[in-house]
Amino acid sequence: MKVKVLSRNPDDYVRETKLDIQRVPRNYDPSLHPFEVPREYTRALNATKLERVFAKPFLASLDGHRDGVNCMAKHPKSLSTMLSGSCDGELKVWNLTKRECVRTLQAHEGFVRGMVVSFCGTSFFTVGDDKTIKQWKMETPGYGEEEEPLNTILGKSVFTSIDHHQKEGVFVTCGQQVDIWDEQRSNPIRSFSWGVDSFNCVRFNPVEVIMNMRSNTLCWNPMEAYNFTCSNEDYNLYTFDMRYLDKPVTVHMDHVSAVLDVDYSPTGKEFVSASFDKTIRIFPKDSGHSREVYHTKRMQHVISIKWSSDNKYILSASDEMNIRLWKANAAEKLGLLAPREKSAVNYSQKLKEKFQHHPQIRRISRHRHLPKSIYSQSKELRVMKEARRRKERNVRKHSKPGSMPVVTEKEKHVVTVVK
Amino acid sequence: MAKSKATRKSGETMKMTSSRETVVQGMDDEELQRALADDIISASEDEGGSDDERKHCKLLEAISSLGGKKRKKLTERSEASIQVSEFTVNAEGEGDKINLSDLIGTLDKTPSALIKTKKQLKNLQHNQSTLETPLTRKETEKIQREVAFEKTSKEVSRWQSVVLQNQKAEQLVFPLNQEPSGPKRIEQVVAGWKAQTPLEQEIFSLLRMNKQPLHDPVLTPTEEASLRAMSLEEAKIRRAELQKTRVLQSYYEAKAKRERKIKSKKYHRVQKKVMRKEYLKQFDEMVKTDPAAALEELKKMELSRMKERMSLKHQNSGKWAKSKAIMAKYDDGARKAMQIQLEVNKDLTQKLVIPADEDEEDEEESAETLPDFVNDVEPILDQVNPWMRGKLSTEPMMQEESNRLDPPVWPREVGKPGEGWDDQEEDEEQMEETEEESLLRGFEERRKLRQTEDVEVAPMSMEENDDEKKAEILDISDDDEEAVEISDDEEAVEISDDEEAGLSNFTSLFHGLVKNHMEPPADQPKASPGAGQEESPALLEEGLVRVRTLEDVELLSQDISASDTALLTTQTPGTEETDTQSATQQADKKRKRKKMIDPNEVLTKEAKVIEMPLAPTAIEDVEDKEEQRIIIKEAFAGDDVISDFLKDKRKQEEAGRPKVIDLTLPGWGEWGGLGLQPSRSKRKRFRVKVAPPPPRQDQKLPNIIIAEKRDSSIAAHQVCQLPFPFENPTQFERTIRSPVGHTWNTQNTVQKITAPKVVTQLGAIIEPIAREDLIKNNRQAVTRPSINLESDQGPQKKRCSQQKKKHKRKRN
């Protein structure tokens, strides 16, 4: 005889622990859950509003320098360590978790121009206005020991910047010429080399492309070997494909003054730029305009900027002797998230993305407060640009067809490529 | 360079020596001999003493005194090594360079060699070709840089596939190359373990002796070495590739064997046919892609044709053919076979004709089809009638016609001809129909439609006012009248349905026209401020308002809704009215309102065409335009745009009017059945009258339809432009319609849908992309050729399968 018994899997209804939430069987019949679009729209709207309310990117200010901070360096192995060099030649090592200065040393006479931590993280190099390259130990000297560089290389001219190879003991300096150095030697291996040996991160001031204005700094995309972005004096940033230098891939504009520094996020999807107009802006790598603008009342011209290598923070060093720590995503919650929290964040993120074109949501998510000076300046710039465009259009209209070719925004900024 | 210099030097030294000889002749013998001896000694002997030197100096002085010019030589005390070289070669004085003669000096003992070298030197002297000067440093550097740049850019391009892959990836988890989580092997964890017991030691010593791995998964040194030589990934790829090729090879071998064994003639014939077809196809492609190769193929064909002609193959002279010829009288199959053979012969001996002129013809055609008016500025002929604006697509045909000087032909059924071409028409009736008629057929149909409607329109236009009055009455009137009215309404609905078809037809045509009309100015830069062609819209809206709390956000959104509604109200007429009215007409409207003339009356009347003597600025042009205008007018003679519009508006009004809701239940509380109406009192009781809506916005605007359906409060939340990645509204709507949340989806789907694009770990350092990532790239590169291989063999496979099928069929 066959006996049929109702059987249920206890996994479906029994909680694992008391703290678990009761499992509720759900019926996903769409007729039972009407108005899905309006409901989700409301949720998206709320999510955007909350995002704006919780957008508090400023985390901390590290003060201690006695002059404007000129450069910074990330530690390749430790997230919490950061180095900064100021205009009076002083160098400070910071612990970011404790937000305090760990070590101070007088590195150079005059500006500390550049700084880089070697790939292994045990030492770092500094270049200064006193025409020297100095190598220092990462550890603080013990009691009674003097603060002395491991090596000092005297150069012929001032070095303006330095960068280290990602995997080898090779570093690059630039000044009047570009030098490639071995860590072990006191003479450059190669000087004035144009072909760069490593694709990972060797940066130097570009000389190949003549632009309308001077390019300040340059940063390679860490995930795309051939793309780099350079910041320019003409308020714009340009992303180039190194193989085709005659036209930038993207022109990023929004700043209202010279852009002084740029750094890519380690994911290679975005980059952050520091400007003379006292703001920091975050750009998606392929967008012409910024997605975020950071500013504070007290922050002056931002000279140097770094994106932390865990993609969560941004460090900015400015003229008024402070280093500021920002969140890379303004509304992001810091620290560990519970799985439910995480899924909620993901969901709201998705909703925002889904309804991003709806006018209300777009308006709220795009609104940013700007200091009056910058606001009016950007307005002025816009008017100027419009006027220029109008004039060009009129000239074209009144000249022989074909005599005034349409020059795209991208083409406008590159004068020539020097071989 | 150095060589040439040397030769030059040698020449000079020769002269020097000869001059010296002449000088020497004049000297005393003793001295001469001494000097010569000096020379010889100084040259030949390894270490000249200080005496020799002194003598030499004296000699030089003597010579210089003889020469008249006083040459001063620096005589300094110096190291011997400077003057006396280890190669037995010496320069004459201090500061002198070594001359060739010095070198020859040592050869005195062997005169034959001397002569030889002399000859050589002479030759050298005669040889005057110089080497080219090398490039300047700047230029060489430039070239070097260029080469290096090319090299690096090539090297960098290897990353392209990886980069693209990452860009297209649905989700990227950073850091990219994470070690697989989970328990590690014991051998990796326990490193410092030692064999302790004697047994263990013995075993391990044995194992070590044989170089065996101590633990199961650990490899022998040789294996490790081999692994090191080739990375695991590569090895895997390699192995997979080899496997594949092996399998493919065996497969094709087997297949070939199978096919070879087939005896069926028909099968082979079919196969040949297929091959031929394939070959032809290939040839066609080749003609397109590689004409040179195609030409060669052609030559080959030609050759085969010649051979065929020379031979007697496929002609009726063979043994088989003769036998068949005998059989052909009686056997149908034999006859057919013969015919086939003859055909083959014909095919093979036929000369090929290469089509060459097609392209040119095509070009001509395309040139003809391109109308000239594309770039012309649109002339405004008739400001009131939108039909008269813009040029129609019919224009090119008309031009043709005008070229041919064929007077236009108009069929009789044209509704209302304009005055201007009345006379012409009568003449033209007798003429033949031309092609443009086919073009005008579309218009004709429309006209017919219109004519049928026109019959109705005349009374309808009369009725219009009545209708309106009736509608007014309707509200006040009694129930009895209402019953009648309803039936009337039904009729009206029927009629209007008919109209609707025509109207929709008309509007679609109109939209097309308007589009055509709008296109020409599109090539001008858009006038919208702040939006360039290149620029993408700003991602941020920067303002002076700081958002701190939710209330601020609310304020923000209200702000926008207010501004949006303002915008929308300005937009609505533009978007919703049936596009007939442009801005100029709005201005007209205002003027009209001022004049207080009832526009209904004005509009329903026919517009009079006033003939004005046109000032002939460019006579031909004017004539052309005039003609064209006439043609267009002709084409749309039946289309009464204005009455159409009015009808449309009326319909909209009616649709907006609330309907009376009838809730009577027949048979409830009284007798029911066929032909029985519910009682009057009941009807009165259960008929729900809905309050009339507020007056329409366009009530007093005669030539505007404002859609009441559009709710501005909702419009503030609606997307008015199709966002970028979407191609059509339905696509966008679909994405919006599909819900994301867990209310509508199961947990797994929600997780899948809401997975973020970029995932980073807290506190993990993300390193830049490394060389190891290129391996993936390599793998793709390796797999790609194999894919190509497949695709190359694809058609063959297909063919084979087809053949197989055919074969099977045949067997069946």
Coordinates of N, CA, C and O in Angstrom, one line a residue, chain A residues 26 28 33 36-37 39-41 43 49 53 76-79 166-167 194 196 199-200 222-226 242-243 266-267 269 281 285 287 289-292 309-312 335 346-347 350 354 357-360 363-364 366-370 372 375 385-386 389 393 408-410 419, chain B residues 142 145-146 149 153 155-157 159-160 163 167 172 174 176 525 530 532 534-536 538-550 553-554 556-557 559-560 716-719 723 735-736 738-746 753-754 756 760 762-770:
Chain A
R26 N 7.0 33.9 -0.4 CA 6.4 35.0 -1.2 C 5.7 34.5 -2.5 O 6.2 33.6 -3.1
Y28 N 5.1 35.6 -6.1 CA 5.6 36.7 -7.0 C 4.6 37.0 -8.2 O 5.0 37.6 -9.2
H33 N 1.1 42.3 -7.0 CA 2.0 43.5 -6.7 C 1.9 44.5 -7.8 O 2.8 44.6 -8.6
E36 N 4.2 48.5 -10.2 CA 5.7 48.3 -9.9 C 6.5 49.5 -10.4 O 7.4 49.9 -9.6
V37 N 6.1 50.1 -11.5 CA 6.9 51.3 -11.9 C 6.8 52.5 -11.0 O 7.8 53.0 -10.6
R39 N 6.0 52.5 -7.9 CA 6.6 52.2 -6.6 C 8.1 52.3 -6.7 O 8.8 52.9 -5.8
E40 N 8.6 51.7 -7.8 CA 10.1 51.8 -7.9 C 10.6 53.2 -8.1 O 11.6 53.6 -7.7
Y41 N 9.8 53.9 -8.8 CA 10.1 55.3 -9.1 C 10.2 56.1 -7.8 O 11.2 56.8 -7.5
R43 N 10.8 54.8 -4.9 CA 12.0 54.4 -4.2 C 13.3 55.0 -4.7 O 14.1 55.4 -4.0
K49 N 17.4 61.3 -3.1 CA 17.3 62.3 -2.0 C 18.2 62.0 -0.9 O 19.0 62.8 -0.4
V53 N 21.5 63.8 0.7 CA 21.5 64.2 2.1 C 22.7 63.6 2.8 O 23.4 64.3 3.7
P76 N 53.0 51.8 -1.7 CA 52.5 50.8 -2.5 C 52.0 49.6 -1.8 O 51.2 48.8 -2.3
K77 N 52.4 49.4 -0.6 CA 52.0 48.2 0.2 C 51.1 48.5 1.4 O 50.4 47.6 1.8
S78 N 51.1 49.7 1.8 CA 50.3 50.0 3.0 C 49.4 51.1 2.7 O 49.8 52.2 2.2
L79 N 48.1 50.9 3.0 CA 47.1 51.9 2.7 C 47.1 53.1 3.6 O 46.8 54.2 3.3
Q166 N 56.9 49.9 -11.4 CA 56.0 49.2 -10.5 C 56.6 47.9 -10.0 O 56.3 47.5 -8.9
K167 N 57.5 47.3 -10.7 CA 58.0 46.0 -10.3 C 59.5 45.9 -10.2 O 60.0 44.9 -9.8
W194 N 62.8 58.5 -25.1 CA 61.4 58.8 -25.5 C 60.6 57.5 -25.4 O 59.4 57.6 -25.0
V196 N 59.2 54.6 -23.6 CA 59.2 54.3 -22.2 C 59.3 52.8 -22.0 O 58.6 52.1 -22.8
F199 N 55.0 49.9 -19.2 CA 53.8 50.5 -19.5 C 53.0 50.8 -18.2 O 51.9 51.5 -18.3
N200 N 53.5 50.3 -17.1 CA 52.6 50.4 -16.0 C 52.4 51.8 -15.4 O 51.3 52.3 -15.4
P222 N 45.8 53.2 -15.0 CA 46.4 51.9 -14.5 C 45.8 50.7 -15.2 O 46.4 49.6 -15.1
M223 N 44.6 50.8 -15.7 CA 44.0 49.6 -16.3 C 44.1 49.6 -17.9 O 43.8 48.6 -18.5
E224 N 44.4 50.7 -18.4 CA 44.4 50.8 -19.9 C 45.8 51.3 -20.3 O 46.1 52.4 -20.1
A225 N 46.6 50.4 -20.7 CA 48.1 50.7 -20.8 C 48.4 51.9 -21.7 O 49.4 52.5 -21.6
Y226 N 47.5 52.2 -22.7 CA 47.9 53.2 -23.6 C 47.2 54.5 -23.4 O 47.4 55.5 -24.2
M242 N 48.0 57.0 -26.4 CA 49.4 57.3 -26.7 C 49.8 57.0 -28.2 O 50.8 57.4 -28.7
R243 N 49.0 56.2 -28.8 CA 49.3 55.8 -30.2 C 48.9 56.8 -31.2 O 49.4 57.0 -32.2
P266 N 42.4 53.6 -8.9 CA 43.1 52.3 -9.2 C 42.3 51.4 -10.1 O 42.8 50.5 -10.7
T267 N 41.0 51.7 -10.2 CA 40.1 50.8 -11.1 C 40.2 51.3 -12.5 O 39.8 50.6 -13.4
K269 N 38.5 53.6 -13.9 CA 37.3 54.1 -14.4 C 37.1 55.6 -14.3 O 36.3 56.2 -15.0
R281 N 37.7 67.9 -8.6 CA 36.6 67.3 -9.4 C 36.9 65.9 -9.8 O 38.0 65.5 -10.0
K285 N 36.1 58.5 -16.7 CA 37.2 58.6 -17.7 C 36.8 58.9 -19.1 O 37.6 59.5 -19.9
S287 N 33.9 60.7 -19.9 CA 32.9 61.8 -19.9 C 33.6 63.1 -20.0 O 34.7 63.4 -19.4
H289 N 32.4 65.8 -18.7 CA 32.2 66.7 -17.5 C 32.3 65.9 -16.3 O 32.2 64.7 -16.3
S290 N 32.4 66.6 -15.2 CA 32.7 65.9 -13.9 C 31.4 65.4 -13.3 O 30.3 65.9 -13.5
R291 N 31.6 64.4 -12.5 CA 30.4 63.8 -11.8 C 30.3 64.4 -10.4 O 29.3 64.2 -9.7
E292 N 31.4 65.0 -9.9 CA 31.4 65.4 -8.5 C 32.4 66.6 -8.4 O 33.4 66.7 -9.1
S309 N 44.8 53.7 -3.0 CA 44.9 52.5 -3.8 C 43.8 51.5 -3.5 O 43.8 50.4 -4.1
D310 N 42.9 51.8 -2.6 CA 41.8 50.9 -2.4 C 40.5 51.5 -3.0 O 39.4 51.0 -2.7
N311 N 40.7 52.5 -3.7 CA 39.6 53.1 -4.5 C 38.5 53.8 -3.6 O 37.4 54.0 -4.0
K312 N 38.8 54.0 -2.3 CA 37.8 54.5 -1.4 C 38.0 56.0 -1.1 O 37.0 56.7 -0.8
G335 N 33.2 51.6 6.2 CA 33.3 50.5 7.1 C 32.6 49.3 6.5 O 32.1 49.3 5.3
N346 N 23.1 48.2 -3.2 CA 23.1 47.8 -4.6 C 21.8 48.1 -5.3 O 21.7 48.6 -6.4
Y347 N 20.7 47.8 -4.5 CA 19.4 47.9 -5.1 C 19.1 49.4 -5.4 O 18.6 49.8 -6.5
K350 N 21.0 50.6 -8.3 CA 20.4 50.2 -9.5 C 19.2 51.0 -9.9 O 19.0 51.4 -11.0
K354 N 18.5 53.2 -13.1 CA 17.4 52.9 -14.0 C 16.6 54.2 -14.2 O 16.2 54.4 -15.4
H357 N 17.2 59.1 -15.9 CA 16.9 60.1 -17.0 C 15.6 60.8 -16.6 O 15.2 61.8 -17.3
H358 N 15.0 60.4 -15.5 CA 13.7 61.1 -15.2 C 14.1 62.5 -14.6 O 15.0 62.6 -13.8
P359 N 13.3 63.5 -15.0 CA 13.8 64.9 -14.7 C 14.0 65.2 -13.2 O 15.0 65.8 -12.8
Q360 N 13.1 64.7 -12.4 CA 13.2 65.0 -11.0 C 14.4 64.4 -10.4 O 15.2 65.0 -9.7
R363 N 17.6 66.0 -11.7 CA 17.8 67.3 -11.1 C 18.4 67.1 -9.7 O 19.4 67.8 -9.4
I364 N 17.8 66.3 -8.9 CA 18.3 66.1 -7.5 C 19.7 65.6 -7.5 O 20.6 66.0 -6.8
R366 N 22.0 65.7 -9.6 CA 23.0 66.5 -10.3 C 23.3 67.8 -9.5 O 24.2 68.5 -9.8
H367 N 22.4 68.1 -8.6 CA 22.6 69.4 -8.0 C 23.8 69.4 -7.1 O 24.1 68.5 -6.3
R368 N 24.6 70.5 -7.2 CA 25.8 70.6 -6.4 C 25.9 72.1 -5.9 O 25.6 73.0 -6.7
H369 N 26.3 72.2 -4.7 CA 26.5 73.6 -4.2 C 27.9 74.1 -4.6 O 28.9 73.3 -4.6
L370 N 28.0 75.3 -5.1 CA 29.3 75.8 -5.4 C 29.5 77.2 -4.7 O 28.5 77.9 -4.6
K372 N 30.2 81.0 -4.5 CA 29.7 82.0 -5.4 C 30.7 82.4 -6.5 O 30.4 82.6 -7.6
Y375 N 31.0 79.8 -9.0 CA 29.7 79.7 -9.8 C 29.7 80.8 -10.8 O 29.4 80.6 -12.0
K385 N 32.2 81.3 -24.0 CA 32.3 80.2 -24.9 C 31.2 80.3 -25.9 O 31.4 80.1 -27.2
E386 N 30.0 80.6 -25.4 CA 28.8 80.7 -26.3 C 29.0 81.8 -27.3 O 28.7 81.6 -28.5
R389 N 31.4 80.8 -29.9 CA 30.8 79.8 -30.9 C 29.9 80.6 -31.8 O 29.9 80.3 -33.0
R393 N 30.2 80.9 -35.8 CA 29.1 80.5 -36.7 C 28.7 81.6 -37.7 O 28.5 81.3 -38.9
T408 N 36.4 70.6 -34.5 CA 35.7 70.0 -33.3 C 36.5 70.5 -32.1 O 37.6 70.9 -32.1
E409 N 35.8 70.3 -31.0 CA 36.4 70.7 -29.7 C 37.7 69.9 -29.4 O 38.6 70.5 -28.9
K410 N 37.6 68.7 -29.9 CA 38.8 67.9 -29.6 C 40.0 68.4 -30.4 O 41.1 68.5 -29.9
K419 N 57.4 65.4 -33.9 CA 58.0 64.0 -34.0 C 59.3 63.9 -33.1 O 60.0 64.9 -33.1
Chain B
K142 N 65.5 62.4 -34.2 CA 64.1 62.5 -34.6 C 63.7 61.1 -35.2 O 62.7 60.5 -34.8
R145 N 63.5 58.5 -32.5 CA 62.3 58.7 -31.7 C 61.1 58.1 -32.4 O 60.3 57.4 -31.8
E146 N 61.1 58.4 -33.7 CA 59.9 57.9 -34.5 C 59.8 56.4 -34.4 O 58.8 55.8 -34.2
F149 N 58.9 55.2 -31.1 CA 57.4 55.5 -30.9 C 56.6 54.4 -31.5 O 55.7 53.9 -30.9
S153 N 54.3 51.9 -29.5 CA 52.8 51.9 -29.7 C 52.4 50.5 -30.2 O 51.3 50.1 -29.8
E155 N 53.8 47.8 -29.3 CA 53.9 46.9 -28.1 C 52.7 47.2 -27.2 O 52.1 46.2 -26.6
V156 N 52.3 48.4 -27.1 CA 51.2 48.8 -26.2 C 49.9 48.2 -26.7 O 49.0 47.9 -26.0
S157 N 49.8 48.2 -28.0 CA 48.5 47.7 -28.7 C 48.2 46.3 -28.3 O 47.1 45.9 -28.4
W159 N 47.8 45.3 -25.6 CA 46.9 45.3 -24.4 C 45.4 45.5 -24.9 O 44.5 45.4 -24.1
Q160 N 45.2 45.9 -26.1 CA 43.9 46.3 -26.5 C 42.8 45.4 -26.2 O 41.8 45.7 -25.6
V163 N 42.0 45.3 -22.5 CA 41.3 46.6 -22.1 C 39.9 46.5 -22.5 O 38.9 46.8 -21.8
Q167 N 36.5 46.5 -20.4 CA 35.5 47.6 -20.6 C 34.1 47.0 -20.8 O 33.1 47.5 -20.3
L172 N 33.3 43.9 -12.8 CA 34.8 43.8 -12.5 C 35.0 43.7 -11.0 O 34.5 44.6 -10.3
F174 N 37.7 44.1 -8.2 CA 39.1 44.5 -8.0 C 39.5 44.0 -6.6 O 38.6 44.0 -5.7
L176 N 42.2 42.6 -9.4 CA 41.8 41.7 -10.5 C 42.2 40.3 -10.3 O 41.4 39.4 -10.5
P525 N 24.2 74.8 -37.5 CA 24.4 74.4 -36.1 C 23.2 74.8 -35.2 O 22.5 75.8 -35.5
G530 N 24.5 76.6 -25.2 CA 25.2 75.8 -24.3 C 25.3 74.3 -24.7 O 25.8 73.5 -24.0
G532 N 26.8 72.3 -27.7 CA 27.6 72.3 -28.9 C 27.5 70.9 -29.5 O 26.8 70.0 -29.0
E534 N 29.9 68.8 -30.1 CA 30.9 67.9 -29.5 C 30.5 67.7 -28.0 O 30.7 66.6 -27.5
E535 N 30.0 68.7 -27.4 CA 29.9 68.6 -26.0 C 28.8 67.7 -25.5 O 27.7 67.7 -26.1
S536 N 29.1 67.0 -24.5 CA 28.0 66.2 -23.9 C 27.4 67.1 -22.8 O 28.1 68.0 -22.3
A538 N 26.4 68.6 -19.3 CA 27.1 68.5 -18.1 C 26.5 67.5 -17.1 O 25.3 67.3 -17.2
L539 N 27.3 66.9 -16.4 CA 26.8 65.9 -15.5 C 26.2 66.5 -14.2 O 25.5 65.9 -13.5
L540 N 26.7 67.7 -13.9 CA 26.3 68.3 -12.7 C 25.6 69.6 -13.0 O 25.8 70.3 -14.0
E541 N 24.7 69.9 -12.0 CA 24.0 71.2 -12.1 C 24.5 72.0 -10.9 O 24.0 71.8 -9.8
E542 N 25.3 72.9 -11.2 CA 25.9 73.6 -10.1 C 25.1 74.8 -9.7 O 24.8 75.6 -10.6
G543 N 24.9 75.0 -8.5 CA 24.1 76.2 -8.1 C 24.6 76.7 -6.8 O 25.6 76.1 -6.2
L544 N 24.0 77.7 -6.3 CA 24.4 78.3 -5.0 C 23.7 77.7 -3.8 O 23.9 78.1 -2.7
V545 N 22.7 76.8 -4.1 CA 21.9 76.3 -3.0 C 22.6 75.1 -2.4 O 23.1 74.2 -3.2
R546 N 22.7 75.0 -1.2 CA 23.4 73.9 -0.5 C 22.3 73.0 0.0 O 21.4 73.4 0.8
V547 N 22.4 71.7 -0.3 CA 21.4 70.8 0.2 C 21.9 70.1 1.5 O 23.0 69.5 1.5
R548 N 21.2 70.3 2.5 CA 21.6 69.7 3.8 C 20.6 68.7 4.3 O 21.0 67.7 4.8
T549 N 19.4 69.0 4.2 CA 18.4 68.1 4.7 C 17.4 67.6 3.6 O 17.5 68.1 2.5
L550 N 16.5 66.7 4.0 CA 15.6 66.2 3.1 C 14.7 67.3 2.6 O 14.2 67.3 1.4
V553 N 16.0 69.0 -0.3 CA 15.9 68.2 -1.5 C 14.5 68.4 -2.0 O 14.3 68.6 -3.2
E554 N 13.5 68.4 -1.1 CA 12.1 68.6 -1.5 C 11.9 69.9 -2.3 O 11.3 70.0 -3.3
L556 N 14.1 71.5 -3.7 CA 14.8 71.4 -5.0 C 13.8 70.9 -6.1 O 13.7 71.4 -7.1
S557 N 13.2 69.8 -5.7 CA 12.3 69.1 -6.6 C 11.1 69.9 -7.0 O 10.7 70.0 -8.1
D559 N 11.1 73.1 -7.0 CA 11.7 74.1 -7.9 C 11.6 73.7 -9.3 O 11.1 74.4 -10.2
I560 N 12.1 72.5 -9.5 CA 12.2 72.0 -10.8 C 10.8 71.8 -11.4 O 10.6 72.1 -12.6
A716 N 5.8 66.5 -15.3 CA 7.1 66.9 -14.6 C 7.9 65.7 -14.2 O 9.1 65.8 -14.0
H717 N 7.3 64.6 -14.1 CA 8.0 63.4 -13.7 C 8.4 62.5 -14.9 O 9.0 61.4 -14.8
Q718 N 7.9 62.9 -16.1 CA 8.1 62.1 -17.3 C 9.4 62.5 -18.1 O 9.8 63.7 -18.1
V719 N 9.9 61.5 -18.7 CA 11.1 61.8 -19.5 C 10.6 62.3 -20.9 O 9.8 61.8 -21.5
P723 N 16.6 59.0 -23.9 CA 18.1 59.0 -23.5 C 19.0 58.3 -24.4 O 18.6 57.5 -25.3
T735 N 12.7 48.8 -20.6 CA 13.6 48.7 -19.4 C 13.0 49.4 -18.2 O 13.2 48.9 -17.1
I736 N 12.2 50.4 -18.4 CA 11.6 51.0 -17.2 C 10.6 50.1 -16.6 O 10.4 50.0 -15.4
S738 N 10.3 46.9 -16.5 CA 10.7 45.6 -15.8 C 11.2 46.0 -14.4 O 12.2 46.8 -14.3
P739 N 10.6 45.5 -13.4 CA 10.9 45.8 -12.0 C 12.2 45.2 -11.6 O 12.6 44.1 -12.1
V740 N 12.9 45.8 -10.7 CA 14.2 45.3 -10.2 C 14.1 44.7 -8.8 O 14.8 43.8 -8.5
G741 N 13.2 45.2 -8.0 CA 13.2 44.9 -6.6 C 12.8 43.5 -6.2 O 12.3 42.8 -7.0
H742 N 13.0 43.2 -4.9 CA 12.7 41.9 -4.5 C 11.2 41.6 -4.3 O 10.8 40.5 -4.0
T743 N 10.4 42.7 -4.4 CA 9.0 42.5 -4.3 C 8.5 41.8 -5.6 O 7.5 41.1 -5.5
W744 N 9.2 41.9 -6.6 CA 8.7 41.3 -7.9 C 9.6 40.2 -8.4 O 9.2 39.5 -9.3
N745 N 10.8 40.1 -7.8 CA 11.7 39.1 -8.3 C 12.2 38.2 -7.2 O 12.2 38.6 -6.0
T746 N 12.6 37.1 -7.6 CA 13.2 36.2 -6.6 C 14.6 36.7 -6.2 O 15.2 37.5 -6.8
I753 N 20.5 41.0 -10.9 CA 20.2 42.3 -11.6 C 21.0 43.5 -10.9 O 21.5 44.3 -11.6
T754 N 21.0 43.4 -9.6 CA 21.5 44.6 -9.0 C 23.0 44.5 -8.7 O 23.6 45.4 -8.0
P756 N 26.6 45.3 -8.8 CA 27.3 46.5 -9.2 C 28.3 46.2 -10.3 O 28.8 45.1 -10.3
T760 N 34.8 46.6 -5.3 CA 36.2 46.7 -4.7 C 36.1 46.1 -3.3 O 35.0 46.1 -2.6
L762 N 37.2 46.1 0.7 CA 37.6 47.1 1.7 C 39.1 46.8 2.1 O 39.4 45.7 2.4
G763 N 39.9 47.8 2.0 CA 41.2 47.6 2.4 C 42.2 46.8 1.5 O 43.3 46.5 1.9
A764 N 41.7 46.5 0.4 CA 42.6 45.7 -0.5 C 43.2 46.7 -1.5 O 42.5 47.6 -2.1
I765 N 44.5 46.6 -1.7 CA 45.2 47.5 -2.6 C 45.0 47.0 -4.0 O 45.2 45.8 -4.3
I766 N 44.6 47.8 -4.9 CA 44.3 47.5 -6.3 C 45.6 47.9 -7.1 O 45.9 49.0 -7.1
E767 N 46.2 46.9 -7.6 CA 47.4 47.2 -8.4 C 47.1 47.4 -9.8 O 46.1 46.8 -10.3
P768 N 47.9 48.1 -10.5 CA 47.7 48.3 -11.9 C 47.7 47.0 -12.7 O 48.3 46.1 -12.2
I769 N 47.1 47.1 -13.8 CA 47.1 45.9 -14.7 C 48.5 45.4 -14.9 O 49.4 46.2 -15.1
A770 N 48.7 44.1 -14.8 CA 50.1 43.5 -14.9 C 50.3 42.7 -16.1 O 49.3 42.4 -16.9

